[in-house]
Coordinates of C-alpha atoms and ligand atoms in Angstrom, one line a residue:
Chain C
X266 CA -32.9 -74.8 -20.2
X267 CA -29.7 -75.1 -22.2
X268 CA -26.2 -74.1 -21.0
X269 CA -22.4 -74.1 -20.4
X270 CA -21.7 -76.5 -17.7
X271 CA -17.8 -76.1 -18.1
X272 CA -15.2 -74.4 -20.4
X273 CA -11.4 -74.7 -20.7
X274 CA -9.0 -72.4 -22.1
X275 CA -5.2 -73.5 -23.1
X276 CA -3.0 -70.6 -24.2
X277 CA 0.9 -71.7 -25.1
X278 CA 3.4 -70.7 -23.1
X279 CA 5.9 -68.6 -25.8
X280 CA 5.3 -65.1 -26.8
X281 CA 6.8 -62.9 -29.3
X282 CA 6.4 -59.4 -29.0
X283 CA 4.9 -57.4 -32.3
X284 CA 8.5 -54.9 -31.9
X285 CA 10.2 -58.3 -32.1
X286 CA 8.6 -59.0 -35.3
X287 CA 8.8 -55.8 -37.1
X288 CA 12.6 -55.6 -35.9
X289 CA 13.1 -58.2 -38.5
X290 CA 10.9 -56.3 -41.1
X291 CA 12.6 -53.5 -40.8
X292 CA 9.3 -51.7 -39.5
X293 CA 8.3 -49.1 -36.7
X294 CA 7.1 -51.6 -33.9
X295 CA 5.9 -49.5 -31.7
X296 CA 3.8 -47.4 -33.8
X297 CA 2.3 -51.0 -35.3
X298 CA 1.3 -52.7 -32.1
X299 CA 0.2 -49.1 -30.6
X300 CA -2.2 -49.2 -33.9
X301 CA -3.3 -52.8 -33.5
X302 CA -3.3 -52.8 -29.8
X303 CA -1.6 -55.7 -29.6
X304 CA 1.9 -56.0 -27.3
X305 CA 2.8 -59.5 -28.2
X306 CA 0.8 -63.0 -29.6
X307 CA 1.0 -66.7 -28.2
X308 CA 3.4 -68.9 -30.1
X309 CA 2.5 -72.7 -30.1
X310 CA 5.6 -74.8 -30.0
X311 CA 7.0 -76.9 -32.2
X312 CA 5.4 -80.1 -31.0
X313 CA 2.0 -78.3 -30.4
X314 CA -0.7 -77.9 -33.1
X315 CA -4.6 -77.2 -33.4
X316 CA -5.0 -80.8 -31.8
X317 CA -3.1 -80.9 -28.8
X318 CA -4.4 -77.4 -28.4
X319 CA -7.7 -78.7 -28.8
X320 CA -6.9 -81.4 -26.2
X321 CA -5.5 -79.7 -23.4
X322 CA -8.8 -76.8 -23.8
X323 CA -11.1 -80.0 -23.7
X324 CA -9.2 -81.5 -20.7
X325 CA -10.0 -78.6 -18.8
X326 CA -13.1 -78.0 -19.5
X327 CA -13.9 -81.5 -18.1
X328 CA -12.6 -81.3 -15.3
X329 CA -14.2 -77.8 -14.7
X330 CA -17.4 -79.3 -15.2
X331 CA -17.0 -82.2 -13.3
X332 CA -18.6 -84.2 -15.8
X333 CA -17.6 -87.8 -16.7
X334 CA -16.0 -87.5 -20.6
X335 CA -17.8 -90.5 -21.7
X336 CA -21.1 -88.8 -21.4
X337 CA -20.1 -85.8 -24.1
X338 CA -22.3 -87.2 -26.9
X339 CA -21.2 -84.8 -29.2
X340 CA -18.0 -83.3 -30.1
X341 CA -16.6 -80.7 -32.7
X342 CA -13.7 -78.9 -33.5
X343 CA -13.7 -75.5 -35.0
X344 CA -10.1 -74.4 -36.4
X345 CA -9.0 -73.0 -39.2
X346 CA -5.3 -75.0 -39.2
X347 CA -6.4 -78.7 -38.6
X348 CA -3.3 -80.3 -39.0
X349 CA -4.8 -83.0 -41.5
X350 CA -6.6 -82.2 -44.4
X351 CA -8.6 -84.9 -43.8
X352 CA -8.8 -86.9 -40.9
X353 CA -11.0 -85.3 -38.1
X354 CA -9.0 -83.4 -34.8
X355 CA -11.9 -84.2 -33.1
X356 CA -11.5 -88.1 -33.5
X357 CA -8.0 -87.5 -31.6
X358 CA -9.4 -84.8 -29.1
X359 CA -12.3 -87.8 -28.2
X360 CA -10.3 -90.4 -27.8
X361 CA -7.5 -88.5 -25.8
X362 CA -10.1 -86.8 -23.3
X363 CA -11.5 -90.5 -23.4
X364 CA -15.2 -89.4 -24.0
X365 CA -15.0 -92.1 -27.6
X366 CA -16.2 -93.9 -28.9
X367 CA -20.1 -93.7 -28.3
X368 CA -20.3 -90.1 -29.8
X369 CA -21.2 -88.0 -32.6
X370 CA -17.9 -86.2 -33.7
X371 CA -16.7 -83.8 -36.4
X372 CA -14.2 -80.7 -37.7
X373 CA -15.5 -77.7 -38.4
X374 CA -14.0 -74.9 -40.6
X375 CA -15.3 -71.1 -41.0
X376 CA -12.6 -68.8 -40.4
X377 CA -12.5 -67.6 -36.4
X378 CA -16.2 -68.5 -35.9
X379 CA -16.2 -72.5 -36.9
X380 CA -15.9 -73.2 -32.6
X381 CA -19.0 -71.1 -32.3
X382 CA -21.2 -72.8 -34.8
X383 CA -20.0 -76.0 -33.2
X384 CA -21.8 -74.5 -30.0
X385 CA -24.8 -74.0 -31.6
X386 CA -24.9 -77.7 -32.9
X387 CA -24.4 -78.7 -29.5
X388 CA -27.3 -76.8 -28.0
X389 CA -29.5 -78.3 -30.8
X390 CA -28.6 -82.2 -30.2
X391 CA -28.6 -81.7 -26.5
X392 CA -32.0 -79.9 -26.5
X393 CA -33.3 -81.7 -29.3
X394 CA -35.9 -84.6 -28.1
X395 CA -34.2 -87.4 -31.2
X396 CA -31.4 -88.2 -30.3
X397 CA -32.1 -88.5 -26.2
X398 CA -28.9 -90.1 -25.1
X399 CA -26.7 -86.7 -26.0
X400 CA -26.4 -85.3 -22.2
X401 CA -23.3 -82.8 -22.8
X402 CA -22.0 -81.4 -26.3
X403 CA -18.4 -80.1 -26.4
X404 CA -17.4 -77.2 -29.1
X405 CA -13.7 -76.4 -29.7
X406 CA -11.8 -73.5 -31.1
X407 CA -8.3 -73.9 -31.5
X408 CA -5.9 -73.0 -33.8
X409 CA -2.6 -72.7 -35.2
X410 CA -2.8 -69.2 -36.8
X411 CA -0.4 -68.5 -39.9
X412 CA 0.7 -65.2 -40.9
X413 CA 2.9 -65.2 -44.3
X414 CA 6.3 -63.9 -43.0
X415 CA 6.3 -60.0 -43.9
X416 CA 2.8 -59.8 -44.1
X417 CA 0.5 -57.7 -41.9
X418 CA -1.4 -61.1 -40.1
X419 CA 1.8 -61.8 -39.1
X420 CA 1.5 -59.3 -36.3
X421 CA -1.7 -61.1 -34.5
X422 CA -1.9 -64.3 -35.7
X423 CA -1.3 -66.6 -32.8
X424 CA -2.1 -70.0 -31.1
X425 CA -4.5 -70.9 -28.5
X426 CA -8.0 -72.4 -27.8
X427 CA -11.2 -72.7 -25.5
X428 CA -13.7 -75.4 -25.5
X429 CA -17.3 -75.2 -24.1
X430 CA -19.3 -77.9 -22.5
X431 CA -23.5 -77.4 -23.8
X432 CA -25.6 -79.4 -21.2
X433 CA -29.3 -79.2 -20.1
X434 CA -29.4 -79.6 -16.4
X435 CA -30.3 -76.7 -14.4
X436 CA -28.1 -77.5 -11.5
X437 CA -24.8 -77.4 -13.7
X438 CA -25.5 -74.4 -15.6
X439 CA -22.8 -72.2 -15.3
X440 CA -24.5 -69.8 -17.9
X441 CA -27.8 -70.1 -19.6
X442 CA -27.7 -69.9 -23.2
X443 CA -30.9 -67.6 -23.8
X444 CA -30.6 -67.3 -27.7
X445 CA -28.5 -67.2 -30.3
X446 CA -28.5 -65.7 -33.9
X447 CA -26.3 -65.8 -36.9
X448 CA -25.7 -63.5 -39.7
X449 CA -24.1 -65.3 -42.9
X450 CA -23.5 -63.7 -46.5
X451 CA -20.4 -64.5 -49.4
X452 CA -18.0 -61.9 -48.3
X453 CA -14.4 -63.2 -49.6
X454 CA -12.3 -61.1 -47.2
X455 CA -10.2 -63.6 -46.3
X456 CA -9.4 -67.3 -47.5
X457 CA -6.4 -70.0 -48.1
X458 CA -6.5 -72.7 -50.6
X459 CA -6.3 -76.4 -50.1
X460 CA -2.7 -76.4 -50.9
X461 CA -1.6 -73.3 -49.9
X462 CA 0.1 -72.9 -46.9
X463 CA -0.9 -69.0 -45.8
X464 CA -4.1 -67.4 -45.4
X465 CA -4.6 -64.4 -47.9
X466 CA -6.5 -61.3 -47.1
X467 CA -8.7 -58.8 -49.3
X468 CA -6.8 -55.7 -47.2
X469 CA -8.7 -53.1 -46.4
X470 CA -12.3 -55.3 -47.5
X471 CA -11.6 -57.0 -44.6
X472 CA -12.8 -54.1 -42.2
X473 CA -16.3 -52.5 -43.0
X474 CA -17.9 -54.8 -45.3
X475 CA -16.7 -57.8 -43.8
X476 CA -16.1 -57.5 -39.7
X477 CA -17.9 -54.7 -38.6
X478 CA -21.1 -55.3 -41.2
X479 CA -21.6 -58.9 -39.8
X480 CA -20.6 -58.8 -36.1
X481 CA -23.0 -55.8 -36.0
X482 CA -26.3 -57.6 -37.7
X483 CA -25.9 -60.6 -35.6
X484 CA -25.4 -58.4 -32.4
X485 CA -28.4 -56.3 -33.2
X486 CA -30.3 -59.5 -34.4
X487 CA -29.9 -61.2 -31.3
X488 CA -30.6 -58.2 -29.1
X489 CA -34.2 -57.6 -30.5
X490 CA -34.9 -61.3 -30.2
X491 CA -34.7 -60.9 -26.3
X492 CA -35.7 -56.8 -26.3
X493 CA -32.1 -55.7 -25.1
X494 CA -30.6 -53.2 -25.3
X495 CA -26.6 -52.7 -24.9
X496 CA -27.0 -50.9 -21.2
X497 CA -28.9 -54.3 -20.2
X498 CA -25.3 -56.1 -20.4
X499 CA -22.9 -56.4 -18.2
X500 CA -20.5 -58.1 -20.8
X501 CA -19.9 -58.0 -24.0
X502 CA -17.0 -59.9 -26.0
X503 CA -17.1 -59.7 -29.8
X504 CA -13.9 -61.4 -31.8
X505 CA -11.0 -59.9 -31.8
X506 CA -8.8 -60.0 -34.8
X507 CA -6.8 -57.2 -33.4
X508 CA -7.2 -54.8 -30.3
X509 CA -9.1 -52.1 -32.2
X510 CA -11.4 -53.7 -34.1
X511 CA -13.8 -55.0 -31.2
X512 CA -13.4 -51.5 -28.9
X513 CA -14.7 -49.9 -32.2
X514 CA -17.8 -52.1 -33.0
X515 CA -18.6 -52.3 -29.1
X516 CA -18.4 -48.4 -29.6
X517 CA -20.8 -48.4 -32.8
X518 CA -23.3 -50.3 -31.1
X519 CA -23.5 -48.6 -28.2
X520 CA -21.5 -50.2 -25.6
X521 CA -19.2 -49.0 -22.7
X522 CA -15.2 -49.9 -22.5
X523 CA -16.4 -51.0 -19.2
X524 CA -18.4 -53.8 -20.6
X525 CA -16.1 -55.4 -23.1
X526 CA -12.6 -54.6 -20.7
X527 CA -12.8 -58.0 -18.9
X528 CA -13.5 -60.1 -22.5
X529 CA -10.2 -58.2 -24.4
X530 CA -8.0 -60.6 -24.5
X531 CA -6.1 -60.1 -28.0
X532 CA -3.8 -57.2 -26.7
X533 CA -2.2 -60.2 -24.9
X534 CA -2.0 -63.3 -26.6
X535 CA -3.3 -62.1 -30.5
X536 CA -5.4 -63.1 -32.3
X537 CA -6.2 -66.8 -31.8
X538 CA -8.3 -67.2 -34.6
X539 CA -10.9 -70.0 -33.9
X540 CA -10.5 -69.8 -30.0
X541 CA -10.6 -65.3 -30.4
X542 CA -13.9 -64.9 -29.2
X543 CA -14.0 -68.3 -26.8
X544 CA -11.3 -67.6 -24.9
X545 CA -12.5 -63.7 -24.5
X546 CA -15.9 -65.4 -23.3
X547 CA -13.9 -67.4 -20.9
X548 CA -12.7 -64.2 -19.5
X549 CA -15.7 -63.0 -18.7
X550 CA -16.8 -66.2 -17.1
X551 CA -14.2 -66.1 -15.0
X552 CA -15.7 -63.1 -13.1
X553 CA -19.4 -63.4 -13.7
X554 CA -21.5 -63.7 -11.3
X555 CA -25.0 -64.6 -10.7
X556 CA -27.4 -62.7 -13.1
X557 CA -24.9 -61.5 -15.4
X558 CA -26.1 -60.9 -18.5
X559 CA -23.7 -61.4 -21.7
X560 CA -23.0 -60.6 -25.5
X561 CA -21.0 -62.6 -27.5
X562 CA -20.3 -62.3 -30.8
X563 CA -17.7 -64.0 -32.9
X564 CA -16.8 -63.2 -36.6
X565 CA -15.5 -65.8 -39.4
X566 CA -14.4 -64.8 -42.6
X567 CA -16.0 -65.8 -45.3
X568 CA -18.4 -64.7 -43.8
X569 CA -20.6 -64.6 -40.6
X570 CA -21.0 -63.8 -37.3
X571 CA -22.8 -66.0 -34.5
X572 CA -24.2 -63.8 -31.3
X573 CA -25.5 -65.1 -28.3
X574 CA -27.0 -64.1 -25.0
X575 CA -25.7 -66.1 -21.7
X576 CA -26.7 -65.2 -18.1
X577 CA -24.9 -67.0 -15.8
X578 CA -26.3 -68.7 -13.2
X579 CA -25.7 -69.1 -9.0
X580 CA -23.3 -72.2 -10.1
X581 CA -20.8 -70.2 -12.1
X582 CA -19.3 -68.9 -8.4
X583 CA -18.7 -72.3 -6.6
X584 CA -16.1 -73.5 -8.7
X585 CA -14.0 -71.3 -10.5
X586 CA -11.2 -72.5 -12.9
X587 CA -7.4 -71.0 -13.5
X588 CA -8.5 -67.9 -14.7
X589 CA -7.7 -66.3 -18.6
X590 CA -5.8 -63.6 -17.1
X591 CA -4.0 -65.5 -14.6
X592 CA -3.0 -68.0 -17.8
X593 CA -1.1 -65.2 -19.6
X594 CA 1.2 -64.6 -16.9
X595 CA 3.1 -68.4 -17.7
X596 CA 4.8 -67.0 -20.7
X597 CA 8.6 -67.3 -22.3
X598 CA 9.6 -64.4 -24.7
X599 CA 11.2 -65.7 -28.1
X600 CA 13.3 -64.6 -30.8
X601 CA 11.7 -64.5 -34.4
X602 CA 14.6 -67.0 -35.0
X603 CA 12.8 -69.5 -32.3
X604 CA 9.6 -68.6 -34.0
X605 CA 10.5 -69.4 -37.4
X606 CA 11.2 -72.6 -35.9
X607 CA 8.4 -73.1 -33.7
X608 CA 6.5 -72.3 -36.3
X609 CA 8.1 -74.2 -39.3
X610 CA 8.4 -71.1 -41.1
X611 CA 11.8 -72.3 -42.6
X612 CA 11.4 -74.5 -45.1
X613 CA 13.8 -77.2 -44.5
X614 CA 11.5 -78.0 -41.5
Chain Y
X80 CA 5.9 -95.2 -39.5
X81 CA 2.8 -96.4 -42.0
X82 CA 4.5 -99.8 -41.9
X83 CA 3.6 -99.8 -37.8
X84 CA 0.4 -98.3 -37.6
X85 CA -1.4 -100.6 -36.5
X86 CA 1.0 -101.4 -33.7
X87 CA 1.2 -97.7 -33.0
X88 CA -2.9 -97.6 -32.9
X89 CA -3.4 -100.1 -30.2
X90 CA -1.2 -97.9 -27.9
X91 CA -3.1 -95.1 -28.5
X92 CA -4.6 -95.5 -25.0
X93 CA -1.4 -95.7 -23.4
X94 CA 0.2 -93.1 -25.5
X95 CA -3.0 -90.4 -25.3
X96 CA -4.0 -91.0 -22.0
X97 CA -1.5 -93.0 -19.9
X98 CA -3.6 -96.4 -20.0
X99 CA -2.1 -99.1 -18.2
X100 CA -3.4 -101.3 -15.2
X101 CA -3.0 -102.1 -11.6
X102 CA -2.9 -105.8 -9.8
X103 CA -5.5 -105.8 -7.4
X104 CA -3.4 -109.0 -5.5
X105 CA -0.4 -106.6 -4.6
X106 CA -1.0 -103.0 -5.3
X107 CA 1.3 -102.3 -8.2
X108 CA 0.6 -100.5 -11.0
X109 CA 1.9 -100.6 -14.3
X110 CA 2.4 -98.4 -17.0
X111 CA 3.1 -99.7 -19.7
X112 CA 0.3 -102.6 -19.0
X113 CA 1.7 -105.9 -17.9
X114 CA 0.3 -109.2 -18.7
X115 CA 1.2 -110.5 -15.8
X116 CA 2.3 -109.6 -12.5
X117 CA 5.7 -110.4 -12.1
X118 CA 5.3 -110.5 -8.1
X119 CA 2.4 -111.9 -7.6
X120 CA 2.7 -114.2 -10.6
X121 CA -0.9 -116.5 -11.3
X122 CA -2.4 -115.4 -7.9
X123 CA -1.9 -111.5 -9.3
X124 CA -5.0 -110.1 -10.6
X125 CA -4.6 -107.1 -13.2
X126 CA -7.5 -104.6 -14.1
X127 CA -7.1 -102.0 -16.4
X128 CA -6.1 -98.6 -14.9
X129 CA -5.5 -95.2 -16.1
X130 CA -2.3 -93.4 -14.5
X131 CA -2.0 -90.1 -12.6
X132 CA -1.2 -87.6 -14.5
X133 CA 1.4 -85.6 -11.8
X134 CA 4.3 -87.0 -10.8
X135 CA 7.9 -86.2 -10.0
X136 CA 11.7 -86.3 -11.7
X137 CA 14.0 -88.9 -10.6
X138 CA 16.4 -88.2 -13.2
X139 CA 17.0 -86.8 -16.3
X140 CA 19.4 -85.4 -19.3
X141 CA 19.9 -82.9 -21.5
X142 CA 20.0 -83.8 -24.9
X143 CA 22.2 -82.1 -27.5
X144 CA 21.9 -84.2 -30.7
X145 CA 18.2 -86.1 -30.9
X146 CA 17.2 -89.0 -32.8
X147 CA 15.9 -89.0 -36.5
X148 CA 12.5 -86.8 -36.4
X149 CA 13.8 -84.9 -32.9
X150 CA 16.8 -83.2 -34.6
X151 CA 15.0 -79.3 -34.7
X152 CA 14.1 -79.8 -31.2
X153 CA 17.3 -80.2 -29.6
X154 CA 18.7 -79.2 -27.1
X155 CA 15.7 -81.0 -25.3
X156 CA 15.2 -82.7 -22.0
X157 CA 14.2 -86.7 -21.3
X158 CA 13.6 -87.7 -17.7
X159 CA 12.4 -90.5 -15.9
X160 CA 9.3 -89.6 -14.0
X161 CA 7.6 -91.6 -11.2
X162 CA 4.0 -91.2 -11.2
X163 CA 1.7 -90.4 -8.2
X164 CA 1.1 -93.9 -7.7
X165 CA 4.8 -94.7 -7.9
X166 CA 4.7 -96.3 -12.0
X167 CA 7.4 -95.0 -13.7
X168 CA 8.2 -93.7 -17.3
X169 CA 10.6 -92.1 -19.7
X170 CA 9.0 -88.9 -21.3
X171 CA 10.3 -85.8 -22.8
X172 CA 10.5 -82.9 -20.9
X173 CA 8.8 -79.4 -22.4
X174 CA 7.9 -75.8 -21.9
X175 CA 10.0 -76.0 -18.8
X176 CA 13.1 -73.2 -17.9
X177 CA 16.4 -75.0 -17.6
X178 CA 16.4 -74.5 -14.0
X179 CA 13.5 -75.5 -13.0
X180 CA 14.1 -78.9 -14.6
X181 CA 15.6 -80.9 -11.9
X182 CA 15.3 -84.1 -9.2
X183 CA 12.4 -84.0 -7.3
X184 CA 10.5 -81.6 -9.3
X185 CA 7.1 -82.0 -9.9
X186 CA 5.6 -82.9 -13.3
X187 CA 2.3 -83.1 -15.4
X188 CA 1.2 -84.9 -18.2
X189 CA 0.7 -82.5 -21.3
X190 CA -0.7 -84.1 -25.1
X191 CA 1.9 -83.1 -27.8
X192 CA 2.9 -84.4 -31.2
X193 CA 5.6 -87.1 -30.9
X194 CA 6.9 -87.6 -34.5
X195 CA 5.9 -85.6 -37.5
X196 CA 8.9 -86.6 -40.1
X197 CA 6.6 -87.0 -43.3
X198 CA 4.3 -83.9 -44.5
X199 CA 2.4 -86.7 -46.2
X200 CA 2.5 -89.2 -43.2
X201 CA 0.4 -89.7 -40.1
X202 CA 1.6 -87.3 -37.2
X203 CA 1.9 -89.8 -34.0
X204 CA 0.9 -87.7 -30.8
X205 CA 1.5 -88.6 -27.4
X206 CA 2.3 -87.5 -23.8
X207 CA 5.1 -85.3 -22.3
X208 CA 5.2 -83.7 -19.1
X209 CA 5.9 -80.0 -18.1
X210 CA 7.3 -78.8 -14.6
X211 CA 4.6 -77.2 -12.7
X212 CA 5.3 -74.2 -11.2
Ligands
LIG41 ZN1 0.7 -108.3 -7.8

C-alpha cells in the first residue's frame, strides 16, 4: 500500500485583486475576473520566493504527518520559478526542514505539473524493493508565477505551494494512492527561455489542444485503469489555470459542480502554477473522510497531465491541519504599486 | 558576499533552522551556540539544541532607511524576540499589520530570503518571525 501520510500548503499573505490590475491597464475588471473567475491572486513578498515557499509547505507537511524529517529519503521540488538556474531548491528545502543529508534530492521543472511527477517518483522509490531505506518521499510544488505586466497571465499568475508526504505504512495513510497515469505529447503552448524573464503563451492554443486535450486523456486513462466512472467520485480536482477552465473539463467528462466545489481554489488565490492542483488536492483532504474516493489531475505545459485515484483512509480524520480555506482568510490587499515591488517588476530592483 | 561563503555556510544551521545548544549543567540555552558556558564555566556541559520556534517581542523599531541590500523593503520592523525557552535574538519582523507589532506579542519563526543584492550572486536565506494572530 502506498500513500499520503501528510501534506502542507503555504499560501502568502498579500492579494491583489484582478480590478486592481486591470485599473492600471486601463481594462474592464469586472467583466475580466467575472470571465476568468478569478477575484484576486496571492502575491509572494519581496523576501519570499519558490524556496521559502517550498519550505514553509514542507514544514507543514511534517509536522502534519508526524513523521521525523530525517526519515524523508527522497525529496523534489516541482516549480517553474526556481530562483537559481542551477543550484537545486530542494537542497535548501532539505536542509532547512532538517531531513539532509542522507537523501535523494532534486528540482523538477514541467510547467504546473513538475510537483506531481515528483509524487510519482516518490511512490516509486518508496514502493520500490532497491533502494529499502526510503521510508517517506516528499514532492513540492511551489512557485513564484510571472505574468509580463499588461499581459493576460498577469491576471492569475500568483504565489503559493503544497507538499505531499508518499509513505508505505498502512497506519499513516491518510489517502491511498490506488493508481496513477500520465498523458505526455510536444504541445508548445506555453514556455520561457533560459534568459528570459516571462513566460510566453501560444493564446488561444493554450485551451483545446493543450489543457483540455491532456487533462482529459489522463483523467479517462486513469479511470479505466480502476473501472470508474465519474459518479464513483466524491472529489475531483483538476489544475486550475483559471476558474473556468477546470468547471468546463469536470463538465466534459462528466462530473458534478458538487464534486470539484471543495478542490476550486484558483477563484481565490490564482493560479499558483506548480502548487494549482496540490493545493486544490489539499482542499479536498481537508474534508475527506473515510472511503472517499478522489480524481486528481494536474496539467503542465509543454505538455502533460498526471491523474491519480486516492481514497482516503480512517486516519485522514484524527488529525486534521489548518485548513486551505481557513488559509485564505490571512490576507493583506495591495496596490499594483506594492506589487510591482513585491514582485520586482521594476527594473531598478 | 562570495568572499564569506564559507563563513555564511557553516551558519546555515543556525540561520535555516535556529540551531544552537543548551548547557545541560545549568539550563541555559543559547542561540547563537556558545562554546562555553559563561555561568557555569568548565563544569558547564553544552549539547547541541535546536530552538523554539514561537516566542514573544520584547522590543522593537521601525525602520525608515535600511542597510545596503534592505533599502526596497523599508519601512520594515527589527525586534528583539525571546524564544520559548527564554534565548533571545534580533530578527526582522514581516507580514505583520503595524498594530499588531508590539511588546508582548507573540511570534513565529518564518524561512525568507535575507540578502539578494547581486542577480548573479548567491541569495542568503534565513529566519524572520511573523506575529501570530
Ligand atoms: Zn551552564
Amino acid at each position: 500500500m502506498i500513500g499520503i501520510v501528510g501534506y502542507g500548503t503555504y499560501i502568502p499573505k498579500y492579494r491583489i485583486t484582478v480590478e486592481e490590475i486591470a485599473r492600471v491597464w486601463q481594462k474592464d475588471g469586472k467583466a475580466i475576473s467575472k470571465s476568468l473567475n478569478v477575484k484576486e491572486k496571492a502575491v509572494g513578498s519581496l523576501d519570499e520566493d519558490a524556496a521559502t515557499i517550498a519550505v514553509e509547505s514542507a514544514r507543514r507537511a511534517v509536522s502534519h504527518a508526524g513523521i521525523k524529517a530525517k526519515d524523508i529519503g527522497a525529496l523534489y521540488v516541482g516549480s517553474e520559478s526556481h530562483p537559481y538556474a542551477v543550484k537545486p531548491t530542494a537542497s535548501i528545502v532539505a536542509d532547512a526542514i532538517g531531513a539532509s543529508p542522507d537523501l535523494t534530492a532534486a528540482d523538477l521543472e514541467f510547467a504546473c505539473k513538475a510537483g506531481t511527477a515528483g509524487i510519482q517518483m516518490c511512490m516509486g522509490l518508496v514502493g520500490s524493493e532497491i533502494p529499502k531505506w526510503i521510508k517517506y518521499g516528499m514532492s513540492i510544488g511551489a512557485d513564484t508565477a510571472q505574468g509580463r505586466p499588461g499581459d493576460a497571465l498577469e491576471f492569475t499568475a500568483a504565489s503559493g505551494g503544497a507538499a505531499f508526504i508518499v509513505g508505505k505504512k498502512k497506519e499513516e495513510i491518510i489517502a491511498e494512492i490506488e493508481d496513477t497515469y500520465s498523458f505526455t505529447t510536444d504541445t508548445p503552448d506555453f514556455w520561457r527561455r533560459q534568459q528570459a524573464e516571462f513566460p510566453r503563451h501560444a493564446g488561444r492554443f493554450t485551451g483545446e489542444p493543450a489543457y483540455f486535450k491532456h487533462v482529459m486523456r489522463a483523467a479517462e486513462g486513469v479511470m479505466k485503469m480502476v473501472k470508474m466512472k465519474p459518479k464513483d467520485f466524491d472529489y475531483a480536482v483538476f489544475h486550475q489555470p483559471n476558474g473556468k477552465f477546470p468547471i468546463r473539463v469536470a463538465k466534459m467528462l462528466g462530473f458534478e459542480r458538487e464534486q470539484i466545489e471543495q478542490g476550486l481554489t484558483t477563484p481565490h488565490i490564482g493560479n499558483t502554477y506548480s502548487g494549482s492542483m496540490m493545493i486544490g488536492l489539499s482542499s479536498v483532504l481537508d474534508k475527506a473522510k473515510a472511503g472517499d474516493k478522489i480524481l486528481a489531475v494536474s496539467y503542465g505545459s509543454g505538455a502533460g497531465s498526471d491523474a491519480f485515484v486516492l481514497k482516503a483512509t480512517k486516519n485522514i480524520e484524527k488529525n486534521r491541519p489548518t485548513s486551505v480555506f481557513e488559509m485564505f482568510k490571512d490576507k493583506e490587499y495591495i496596490d499594483y504599486a506594492t506589487y510591482a515591488k513585491f514582485r520586482k517588476k521594476l527594473k531598478s530592483l | 558576499m562570495e568572499g564569506n561563503l564559507p563563513l555564511i555556510w557553516r551558519k546555515f544551521g543556525e540561520r535555516y533552522d535556529l540551531d544552537g545548544n543548551k548547557c545541560t549543567t545549568c539550563g541555559t540555552a543559547y542561540f547563537p551556540a556558545r562554546a562555553v558556558c559563561p555561568q557555569c564555566r568548565r563544569k558547564g556541559k553544552l549539547v547541541d539544541q535546536k530552538m523554539p520556534k514561537t516566542g514573544k517581542i520584547i522590543t522593537f523599531t521601525e525602520l525608515f532607511s535600511g542597510p545596503a541590500g534592505f533599502e526596497h523593503e523599508t519601512p520594515y520592523f527589527i525586534a528583539i524576540i525571546e524564544l520559548d525557552n527564554k534565548a533571545r535574538l534580533l530578527s526582522q519582523v514581516v507580514d505583520s499589520e503595524k498594530e499588531k507589532v508590539k511588546v508582548g506579542a507573540r511570534v513565529e519563526k518564518v524561512f525568507r530570503k535575507i540578502s539578494d543584492i547581486d542577480p548573479e550572486g548567491p541569495i542568503a536565506y534565513g529566519y524572520k518571525f511573523k506575529v501570530r494572530d
